[in-house]
mmCIF file of C-alpha atoms in Angstrom:
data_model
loop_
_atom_site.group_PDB
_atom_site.id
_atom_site.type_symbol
_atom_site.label_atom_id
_atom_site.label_comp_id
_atom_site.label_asym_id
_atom_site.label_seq_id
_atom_site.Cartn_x
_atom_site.Cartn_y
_atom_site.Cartn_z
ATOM 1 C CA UNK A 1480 0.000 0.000 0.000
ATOM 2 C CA UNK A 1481 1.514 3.262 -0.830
ATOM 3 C CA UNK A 1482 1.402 6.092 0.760
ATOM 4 C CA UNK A 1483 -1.125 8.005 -2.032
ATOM 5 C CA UNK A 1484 -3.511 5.152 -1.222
ATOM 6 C CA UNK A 1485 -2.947 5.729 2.877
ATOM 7 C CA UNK A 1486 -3.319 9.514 2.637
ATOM 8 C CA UNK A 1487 -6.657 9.190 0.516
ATOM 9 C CA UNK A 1488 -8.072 6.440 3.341
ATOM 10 C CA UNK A 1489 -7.336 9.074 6.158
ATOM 11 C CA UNK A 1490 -8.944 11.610 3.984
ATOM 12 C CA UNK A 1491 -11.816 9.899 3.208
ATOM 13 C CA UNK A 1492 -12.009 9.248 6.716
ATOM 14 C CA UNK A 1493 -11.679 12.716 7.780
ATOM 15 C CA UNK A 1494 -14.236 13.860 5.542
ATOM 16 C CA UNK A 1495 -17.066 11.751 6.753
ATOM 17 C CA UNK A 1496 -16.310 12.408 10.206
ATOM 18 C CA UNK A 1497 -16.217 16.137 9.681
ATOM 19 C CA UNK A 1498 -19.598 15.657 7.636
ATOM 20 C CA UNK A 1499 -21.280 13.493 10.244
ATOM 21 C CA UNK A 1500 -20.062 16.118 13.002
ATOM 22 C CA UNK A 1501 -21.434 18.807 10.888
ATOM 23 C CA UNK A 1502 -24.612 17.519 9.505
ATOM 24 C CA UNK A 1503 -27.203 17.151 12.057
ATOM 25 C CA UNK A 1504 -30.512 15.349 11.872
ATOM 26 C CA UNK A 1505 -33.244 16.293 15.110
ATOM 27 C CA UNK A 1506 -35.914 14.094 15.729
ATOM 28 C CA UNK A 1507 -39.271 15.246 16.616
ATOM 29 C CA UNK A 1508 -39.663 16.195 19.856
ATOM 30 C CA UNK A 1509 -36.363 17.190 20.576
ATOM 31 C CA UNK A 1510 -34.142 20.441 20.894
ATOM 32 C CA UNK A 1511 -30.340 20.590 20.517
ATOM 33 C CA UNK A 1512 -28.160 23.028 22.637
ATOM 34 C CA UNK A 1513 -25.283 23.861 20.802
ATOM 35 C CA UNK A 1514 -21.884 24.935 22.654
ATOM 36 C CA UNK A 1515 -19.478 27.173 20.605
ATOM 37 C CA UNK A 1516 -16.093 26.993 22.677
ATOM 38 C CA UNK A 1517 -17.951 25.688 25.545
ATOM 39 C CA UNK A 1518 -20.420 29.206 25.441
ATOM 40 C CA UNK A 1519 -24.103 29.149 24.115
ATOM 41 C CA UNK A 1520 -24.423 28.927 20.901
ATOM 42 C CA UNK A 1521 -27.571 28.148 19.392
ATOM 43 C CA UNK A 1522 -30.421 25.637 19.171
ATOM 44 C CA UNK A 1523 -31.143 23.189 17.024
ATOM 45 C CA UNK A 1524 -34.632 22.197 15.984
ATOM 46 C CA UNK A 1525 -36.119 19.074 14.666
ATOM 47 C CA UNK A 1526 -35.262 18.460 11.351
ATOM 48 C CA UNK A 1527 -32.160 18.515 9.295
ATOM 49 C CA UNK A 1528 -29.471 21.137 10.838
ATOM 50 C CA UNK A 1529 -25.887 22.187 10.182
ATOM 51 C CA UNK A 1530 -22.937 23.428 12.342
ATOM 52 C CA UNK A 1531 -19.043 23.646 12.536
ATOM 53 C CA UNK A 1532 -17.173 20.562 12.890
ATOM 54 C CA UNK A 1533 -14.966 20.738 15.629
ATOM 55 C CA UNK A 1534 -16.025 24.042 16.714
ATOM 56 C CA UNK A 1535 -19.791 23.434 17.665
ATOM 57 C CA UNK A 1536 -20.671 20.722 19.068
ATOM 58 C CA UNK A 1537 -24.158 19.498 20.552
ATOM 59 C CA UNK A 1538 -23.645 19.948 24.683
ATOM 60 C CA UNK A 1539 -27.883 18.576 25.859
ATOM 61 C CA UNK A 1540 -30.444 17.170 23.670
ATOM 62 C CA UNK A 1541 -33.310 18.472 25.533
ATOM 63 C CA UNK A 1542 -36.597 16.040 25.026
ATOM 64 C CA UNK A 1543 -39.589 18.640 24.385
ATOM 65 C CA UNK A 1544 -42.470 15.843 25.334
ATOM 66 C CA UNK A 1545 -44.491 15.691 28.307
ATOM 67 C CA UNK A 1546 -42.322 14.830 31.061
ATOM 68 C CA UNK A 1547 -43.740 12.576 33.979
ATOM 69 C CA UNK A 1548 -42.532 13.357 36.753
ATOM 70 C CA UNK A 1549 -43.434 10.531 40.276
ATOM 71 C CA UNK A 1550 -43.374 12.497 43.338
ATOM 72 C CA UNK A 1551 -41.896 9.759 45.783
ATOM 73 C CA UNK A 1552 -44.393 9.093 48.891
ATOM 74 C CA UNK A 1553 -43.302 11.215 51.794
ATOM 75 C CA UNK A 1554 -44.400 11.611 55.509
ATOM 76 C CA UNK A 1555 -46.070 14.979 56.170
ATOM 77 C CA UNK A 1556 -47.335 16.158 59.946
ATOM 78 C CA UNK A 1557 -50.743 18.138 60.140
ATOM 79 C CA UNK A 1558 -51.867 21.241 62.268
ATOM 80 C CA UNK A 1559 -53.210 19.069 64.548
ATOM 81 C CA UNK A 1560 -49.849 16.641 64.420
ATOM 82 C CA UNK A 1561 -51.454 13.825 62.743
ATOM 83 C CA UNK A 1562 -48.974 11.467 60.343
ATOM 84 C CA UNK A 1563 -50.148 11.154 57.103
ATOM 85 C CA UNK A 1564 -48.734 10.007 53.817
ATOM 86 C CA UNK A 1565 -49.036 11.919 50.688
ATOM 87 C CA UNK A 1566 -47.340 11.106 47.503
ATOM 88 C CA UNK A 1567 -48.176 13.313 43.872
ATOM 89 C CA UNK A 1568 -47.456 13.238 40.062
ATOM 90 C CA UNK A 1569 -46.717 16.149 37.341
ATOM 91 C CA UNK A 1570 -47.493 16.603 34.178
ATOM 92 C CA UNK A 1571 -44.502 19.003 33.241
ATOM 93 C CA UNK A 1572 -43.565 20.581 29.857
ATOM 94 C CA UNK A 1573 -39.917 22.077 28.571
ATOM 95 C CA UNK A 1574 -40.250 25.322 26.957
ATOM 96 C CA UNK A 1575 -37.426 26.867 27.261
ATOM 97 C CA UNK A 1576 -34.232 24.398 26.797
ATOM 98 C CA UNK A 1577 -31.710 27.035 27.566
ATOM 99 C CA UNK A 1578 -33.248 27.945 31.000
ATOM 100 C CA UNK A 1579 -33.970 24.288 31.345
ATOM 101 C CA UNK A 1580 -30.052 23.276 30.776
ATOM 102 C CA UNK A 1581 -28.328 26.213 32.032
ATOM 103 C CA UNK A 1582 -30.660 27.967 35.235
ATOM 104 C CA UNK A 1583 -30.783 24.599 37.037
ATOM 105 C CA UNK A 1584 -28.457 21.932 37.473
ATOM 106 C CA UNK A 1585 -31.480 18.569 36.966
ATOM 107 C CA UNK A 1586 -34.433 20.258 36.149
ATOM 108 C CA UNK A 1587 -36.461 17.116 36.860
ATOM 109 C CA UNK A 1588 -35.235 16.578 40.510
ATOM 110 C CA UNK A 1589 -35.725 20.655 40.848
ATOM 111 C CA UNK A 1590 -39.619 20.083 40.173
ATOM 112 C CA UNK A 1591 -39.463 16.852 42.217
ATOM 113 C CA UNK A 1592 -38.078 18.593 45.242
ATOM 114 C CA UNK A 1593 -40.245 21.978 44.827
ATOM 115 C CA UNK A 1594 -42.939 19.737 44.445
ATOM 116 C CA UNK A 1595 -42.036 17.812 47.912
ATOM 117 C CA UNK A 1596 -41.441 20.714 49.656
ATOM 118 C CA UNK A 1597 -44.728 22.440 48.501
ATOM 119 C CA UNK A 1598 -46.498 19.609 49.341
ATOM 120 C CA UNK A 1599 -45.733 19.578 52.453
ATOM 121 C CA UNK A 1600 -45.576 23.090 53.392
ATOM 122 C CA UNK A 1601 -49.872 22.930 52.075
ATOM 123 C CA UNK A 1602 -50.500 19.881 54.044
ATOM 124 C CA UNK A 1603 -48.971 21.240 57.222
ATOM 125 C CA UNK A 1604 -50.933 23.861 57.410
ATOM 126 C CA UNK A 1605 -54.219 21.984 57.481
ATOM 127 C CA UNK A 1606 -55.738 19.450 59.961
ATOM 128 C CA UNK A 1607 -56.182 15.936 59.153
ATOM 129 C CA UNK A 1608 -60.032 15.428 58.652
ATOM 130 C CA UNK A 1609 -59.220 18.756 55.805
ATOM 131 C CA UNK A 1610 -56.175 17.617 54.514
ATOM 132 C CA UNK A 1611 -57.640 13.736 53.740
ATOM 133 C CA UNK A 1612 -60.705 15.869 51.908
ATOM 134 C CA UNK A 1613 -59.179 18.527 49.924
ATOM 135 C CA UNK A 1614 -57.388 16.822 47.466
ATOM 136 C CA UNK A 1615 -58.835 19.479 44.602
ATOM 137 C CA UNK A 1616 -57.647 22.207 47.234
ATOM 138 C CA UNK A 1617 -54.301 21.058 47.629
ATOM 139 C CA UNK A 1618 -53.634 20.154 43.949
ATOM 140 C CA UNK A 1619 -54.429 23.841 43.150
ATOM 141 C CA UNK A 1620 -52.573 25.259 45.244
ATOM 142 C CA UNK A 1621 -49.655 23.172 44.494
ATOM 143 C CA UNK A 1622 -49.631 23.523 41.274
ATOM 144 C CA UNK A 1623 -49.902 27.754 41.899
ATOM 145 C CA UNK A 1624 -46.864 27.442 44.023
ATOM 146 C CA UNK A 1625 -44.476 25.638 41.700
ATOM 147 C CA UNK A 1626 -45.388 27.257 38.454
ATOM 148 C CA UNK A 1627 -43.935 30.177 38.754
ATOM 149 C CA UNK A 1628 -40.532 28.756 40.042
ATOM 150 C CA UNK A 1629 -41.079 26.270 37.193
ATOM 151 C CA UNK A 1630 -41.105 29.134 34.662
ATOM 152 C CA UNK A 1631 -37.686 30.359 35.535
ATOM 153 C CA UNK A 1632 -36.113 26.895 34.609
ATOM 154 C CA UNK A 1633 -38.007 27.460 31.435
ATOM 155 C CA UNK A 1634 -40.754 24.902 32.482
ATOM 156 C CA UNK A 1635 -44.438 24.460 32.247
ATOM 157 C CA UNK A 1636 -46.329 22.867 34.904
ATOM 158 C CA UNK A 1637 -49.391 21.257 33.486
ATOM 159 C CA UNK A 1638 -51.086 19.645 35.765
ATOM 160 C CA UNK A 1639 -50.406 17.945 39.450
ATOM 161 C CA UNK A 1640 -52.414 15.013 40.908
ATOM 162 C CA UNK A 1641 -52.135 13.770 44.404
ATOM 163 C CA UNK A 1642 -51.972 10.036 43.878
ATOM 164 C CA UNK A 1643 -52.895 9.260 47.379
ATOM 165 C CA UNK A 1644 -53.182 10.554 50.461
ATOM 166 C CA UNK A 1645 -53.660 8.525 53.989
ATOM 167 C CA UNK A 1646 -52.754 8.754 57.362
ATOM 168 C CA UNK A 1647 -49.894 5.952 58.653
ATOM 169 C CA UNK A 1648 -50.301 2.842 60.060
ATOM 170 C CA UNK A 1649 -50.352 4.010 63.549
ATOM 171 C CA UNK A 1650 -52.522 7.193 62.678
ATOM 172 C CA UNK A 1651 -54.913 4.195 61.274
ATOM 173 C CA UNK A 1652 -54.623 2.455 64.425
ATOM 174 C CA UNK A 1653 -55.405 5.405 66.523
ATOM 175 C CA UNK A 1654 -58.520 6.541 64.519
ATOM 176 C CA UNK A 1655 -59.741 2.814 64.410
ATOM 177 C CA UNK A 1656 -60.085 2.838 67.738
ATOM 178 C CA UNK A 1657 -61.150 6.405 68.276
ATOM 179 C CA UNK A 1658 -64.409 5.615 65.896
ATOM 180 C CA UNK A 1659 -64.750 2.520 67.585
ATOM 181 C CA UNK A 1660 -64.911 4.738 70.683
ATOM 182 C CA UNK A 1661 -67.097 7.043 69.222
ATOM 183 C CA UNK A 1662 -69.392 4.488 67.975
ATOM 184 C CA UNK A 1663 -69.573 2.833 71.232
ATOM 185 C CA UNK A 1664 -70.187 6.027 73.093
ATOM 186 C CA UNK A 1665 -73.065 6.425 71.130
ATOM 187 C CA UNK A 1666 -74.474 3.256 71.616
ATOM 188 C CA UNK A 1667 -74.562 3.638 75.307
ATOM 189 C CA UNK A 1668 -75.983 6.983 75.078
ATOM 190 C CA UNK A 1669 -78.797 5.526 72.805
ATOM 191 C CA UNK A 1670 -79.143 2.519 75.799
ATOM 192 C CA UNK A 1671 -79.311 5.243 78.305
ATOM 193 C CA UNK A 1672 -81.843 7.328 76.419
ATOM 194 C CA UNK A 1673 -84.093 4.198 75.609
ATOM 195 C CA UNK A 1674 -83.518 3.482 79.640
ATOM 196 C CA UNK A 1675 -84.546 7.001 80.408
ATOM 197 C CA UNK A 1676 -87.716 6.819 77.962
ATOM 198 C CA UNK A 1677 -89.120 3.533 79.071
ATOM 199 C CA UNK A 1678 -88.536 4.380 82.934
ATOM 200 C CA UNK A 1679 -90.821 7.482 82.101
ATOM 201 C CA UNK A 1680 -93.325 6.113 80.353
ATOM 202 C CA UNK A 1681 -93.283 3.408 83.232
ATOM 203 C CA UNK A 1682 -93.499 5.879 85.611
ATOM 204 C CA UNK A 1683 -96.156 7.592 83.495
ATOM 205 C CA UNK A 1684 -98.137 4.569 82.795
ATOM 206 C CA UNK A 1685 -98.026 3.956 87.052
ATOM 207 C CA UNK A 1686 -99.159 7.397 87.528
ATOM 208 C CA UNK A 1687 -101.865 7.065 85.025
ATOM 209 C CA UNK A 1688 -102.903 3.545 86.543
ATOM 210 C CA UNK A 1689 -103.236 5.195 90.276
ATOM 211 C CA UNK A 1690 -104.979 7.907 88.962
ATOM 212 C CA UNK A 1691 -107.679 5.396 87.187
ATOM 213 C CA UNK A 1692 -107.586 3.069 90.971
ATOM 214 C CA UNK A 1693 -108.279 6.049 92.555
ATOM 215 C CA UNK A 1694 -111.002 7.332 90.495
ATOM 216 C CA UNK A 1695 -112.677 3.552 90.390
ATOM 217 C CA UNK A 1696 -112.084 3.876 94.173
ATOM 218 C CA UNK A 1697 -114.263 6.729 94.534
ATOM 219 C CA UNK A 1698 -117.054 5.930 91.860
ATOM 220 C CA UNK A 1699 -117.418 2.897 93.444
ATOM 221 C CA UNK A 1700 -117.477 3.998 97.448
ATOM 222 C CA UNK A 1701 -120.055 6.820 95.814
ATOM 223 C CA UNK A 1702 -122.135 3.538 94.102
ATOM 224 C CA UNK A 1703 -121.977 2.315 97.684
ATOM 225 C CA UNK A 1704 -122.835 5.307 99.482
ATOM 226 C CA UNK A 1705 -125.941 5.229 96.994
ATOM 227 C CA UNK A 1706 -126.790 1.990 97.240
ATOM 228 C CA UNK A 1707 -126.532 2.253 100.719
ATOM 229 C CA UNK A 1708 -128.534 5.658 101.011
ATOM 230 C CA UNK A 1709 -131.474 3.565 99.058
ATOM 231 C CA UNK A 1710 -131.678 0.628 100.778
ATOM 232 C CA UNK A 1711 -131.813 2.683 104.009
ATOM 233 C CA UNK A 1712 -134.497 4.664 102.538
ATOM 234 C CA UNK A 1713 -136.452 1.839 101.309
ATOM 235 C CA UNK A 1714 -136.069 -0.269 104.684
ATOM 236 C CA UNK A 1715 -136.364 2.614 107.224
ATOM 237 C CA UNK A 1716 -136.414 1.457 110.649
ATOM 238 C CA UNK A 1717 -137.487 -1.914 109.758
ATOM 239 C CA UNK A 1718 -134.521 -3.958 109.523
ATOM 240 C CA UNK A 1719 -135.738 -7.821 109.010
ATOM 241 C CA UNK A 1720 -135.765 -7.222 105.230
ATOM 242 C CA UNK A 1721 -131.927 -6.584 105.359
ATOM 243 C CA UNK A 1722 -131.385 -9.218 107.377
ATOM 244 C CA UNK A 1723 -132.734 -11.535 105.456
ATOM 245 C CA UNK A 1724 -131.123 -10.723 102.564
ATOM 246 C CA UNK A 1725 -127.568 -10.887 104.670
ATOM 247 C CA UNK A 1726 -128.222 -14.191 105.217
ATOM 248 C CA UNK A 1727 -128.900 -15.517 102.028
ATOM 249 C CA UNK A 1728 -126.178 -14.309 100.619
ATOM 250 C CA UNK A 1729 -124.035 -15.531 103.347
ATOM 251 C CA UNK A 1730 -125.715 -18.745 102.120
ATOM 252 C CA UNK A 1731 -125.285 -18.501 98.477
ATOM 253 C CA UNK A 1732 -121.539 -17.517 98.968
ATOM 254 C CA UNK A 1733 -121.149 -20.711 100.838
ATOM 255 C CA UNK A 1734 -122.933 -23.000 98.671
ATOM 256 C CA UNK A 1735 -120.850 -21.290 95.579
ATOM 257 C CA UNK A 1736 -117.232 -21.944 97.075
ATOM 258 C CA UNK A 1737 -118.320 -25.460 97.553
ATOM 259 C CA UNK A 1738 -119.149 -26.202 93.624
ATOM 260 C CA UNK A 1739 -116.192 -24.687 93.236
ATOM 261 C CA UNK A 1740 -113.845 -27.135 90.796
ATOM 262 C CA UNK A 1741 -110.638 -25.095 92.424
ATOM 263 C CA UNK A 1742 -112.096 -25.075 96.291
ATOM 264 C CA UNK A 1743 -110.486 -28.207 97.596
ATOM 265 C CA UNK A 1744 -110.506 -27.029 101.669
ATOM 266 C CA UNK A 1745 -113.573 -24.530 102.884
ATOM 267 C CA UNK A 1746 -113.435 -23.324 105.969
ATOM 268 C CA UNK A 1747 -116.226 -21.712 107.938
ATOM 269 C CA UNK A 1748 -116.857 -20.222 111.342
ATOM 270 C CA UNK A 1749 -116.883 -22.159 114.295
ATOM 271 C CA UNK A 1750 -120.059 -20.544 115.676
ATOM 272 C CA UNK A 1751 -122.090 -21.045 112.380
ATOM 273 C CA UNK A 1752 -124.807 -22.674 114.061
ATOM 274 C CA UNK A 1753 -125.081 -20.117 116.664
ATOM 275 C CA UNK A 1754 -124.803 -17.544 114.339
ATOM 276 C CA UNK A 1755 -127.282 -18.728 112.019
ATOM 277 C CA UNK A 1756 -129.769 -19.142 115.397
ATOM 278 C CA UNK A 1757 -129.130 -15.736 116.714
ATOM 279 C CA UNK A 1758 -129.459 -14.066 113.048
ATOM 280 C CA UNK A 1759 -133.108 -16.075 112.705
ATOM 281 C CA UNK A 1760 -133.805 -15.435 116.293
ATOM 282 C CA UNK A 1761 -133.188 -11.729 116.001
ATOM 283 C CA UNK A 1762 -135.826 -12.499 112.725
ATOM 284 C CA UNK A 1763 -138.052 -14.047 114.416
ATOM 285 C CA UNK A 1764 -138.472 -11.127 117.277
ATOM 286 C CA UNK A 1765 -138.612 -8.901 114.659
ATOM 287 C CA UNK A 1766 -141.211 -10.335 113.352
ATOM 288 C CA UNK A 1767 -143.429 -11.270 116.404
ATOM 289 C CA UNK A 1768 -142.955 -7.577 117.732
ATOM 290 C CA UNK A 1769 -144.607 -5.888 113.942
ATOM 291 C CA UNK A 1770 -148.573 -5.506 115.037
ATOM 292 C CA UNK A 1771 -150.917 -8.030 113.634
ATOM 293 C CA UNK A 1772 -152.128 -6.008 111.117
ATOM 294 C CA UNK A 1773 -148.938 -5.697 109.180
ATOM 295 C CA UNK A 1774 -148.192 -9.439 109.390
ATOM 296 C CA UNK A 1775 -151.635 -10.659 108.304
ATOM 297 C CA UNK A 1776 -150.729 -11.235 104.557
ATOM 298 C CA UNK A 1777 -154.357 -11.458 102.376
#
């Protein structure tokens, strides 16, 4: 091989790296920073670009897509000191490459830690039944409070979404046993209530009773007083009448507790006989002393 044929090779060779170091194809979705002597230069859009071998060269490719950015879950303490996890995702957008390259060092873990830090500054200033029930609340105002740092590093926030948001284990312990608390503290206070009602309307119902006993008791010692007033009236001083009908009813009474299926043992006064003598005696002069007039019976 001579040296002609060695000198064209390394020419040949130097050409096509000089071409493929100046000729520059961008895909879609992508910007090109361009570093002159290690100083901005220029940007290179999609599509077929050129620039000075050796001079220029391409210092970021910069992707100009949605980026999606996964907030990592994080611990964050309430107002009211209550653990809770929280953990996000953004939605974020490069429109500026040259602020995105050069005014921050990784503009994805920037956003990631504003976003952290945000996140918990919002939470902390809320209590825990808010903060589990705001999530529209605290995605808006996350997303205000990033954007415009965002926009510095030449980037767009489009949208934030809280992923989830919970309280920790322990913090689920806790309220697990505060609502069980809770719901047991209700239960006995409906108990005590019911209690309370139904000794009332016992009490009531008592009341109402004694009030009915008592008004029976008079209406019937006034039916007595009455029926007493008329048999008085119709007997007058004559009392054999009454008598008489004392003892039969003694009688009947006694001849009714005896057919009784239930009366196994009757017992009945000693002086029965006497009693029934003296009761027919007593009659009997009764009847003997009227005058003959008013016993003669046409």
């Amino acid at each position: 091989m001579t040296g002609m044929t060695v000198f064209s090779i390394v020419l040949l060779v130097f050409v096509a790296v000089t071409v493929a170091k100046g000729v520059r194809i961008v895909p879609q979705g992508e910007e090109w920073i361009v570093q002159r002597l290690g100083k901005y230069r220029t940007t290179l859009l999609p599509g077929l670009r050129f620039i000075i071998p050796y001079i220029d060269i391409v210092s970021y490719k910069v992707t100009t897509k949605d980026i999606i950015l996964d907030v990592q879950e994080q611990e964050v303490i309430t107002r009211d000191n209550a653990v809770i996890l929280v953990n996000a995702i953004a939605f974020i957008k490069v429109t500026d490459p040259v602020k995105a390259v050069y005014g921050v060092q990784d503009y994805s873990e920037a956003i990631r830690n504003m976003i952290m830090t945000t996140l918990r500054s919002i939470v902390g200033d809320m209590e825990l039944d808010q903060a589990l029930s705001s999530r529209d609340t605290i995605k808006a105002r996350l997303k205000a409070g990033v954007a415009d740092e965002a926009l510095d590093w030449g980037l767009t926030v489009k949208s934030v979404e809280i992923q989830d948001i919970k309280p920790s284990q322990s913090m689920q312990r806790a309220m697990e046993m505060q609502a069980s608390a809770e719901r047991e503290r209700k239960a006995m206070v409906t108990r005590a209530e019911g209690e309370k009602q139904a000794m009332i309307l016992t009490a009531e119902a008592r009341l109402e009773s004694a009030k009915r006993d008592a008004e029976a008791q008079v209406t019937l010692a006034e039916a007595s007083s009455q029926a007493i007033r008329k048999v008085n009236s119709a007997f007058g001083d004559n009392e054999l009448p009454m008598l008489y009908l004392l003892g039969e009813k003694y009688i009947t009474s006694l001849g009714r507790l005896a057919e009784s299926d239930n009366a196994k043992l009757i017992l009945l006064p000693a002086d029965l006989q006497s009693t029934l003598r003296g009761l027919f005696q007593r009659v009997t002069k009764n009847v003997q002393a009227q005058p003959f007039s008013d016993r003669d019976v046409p």
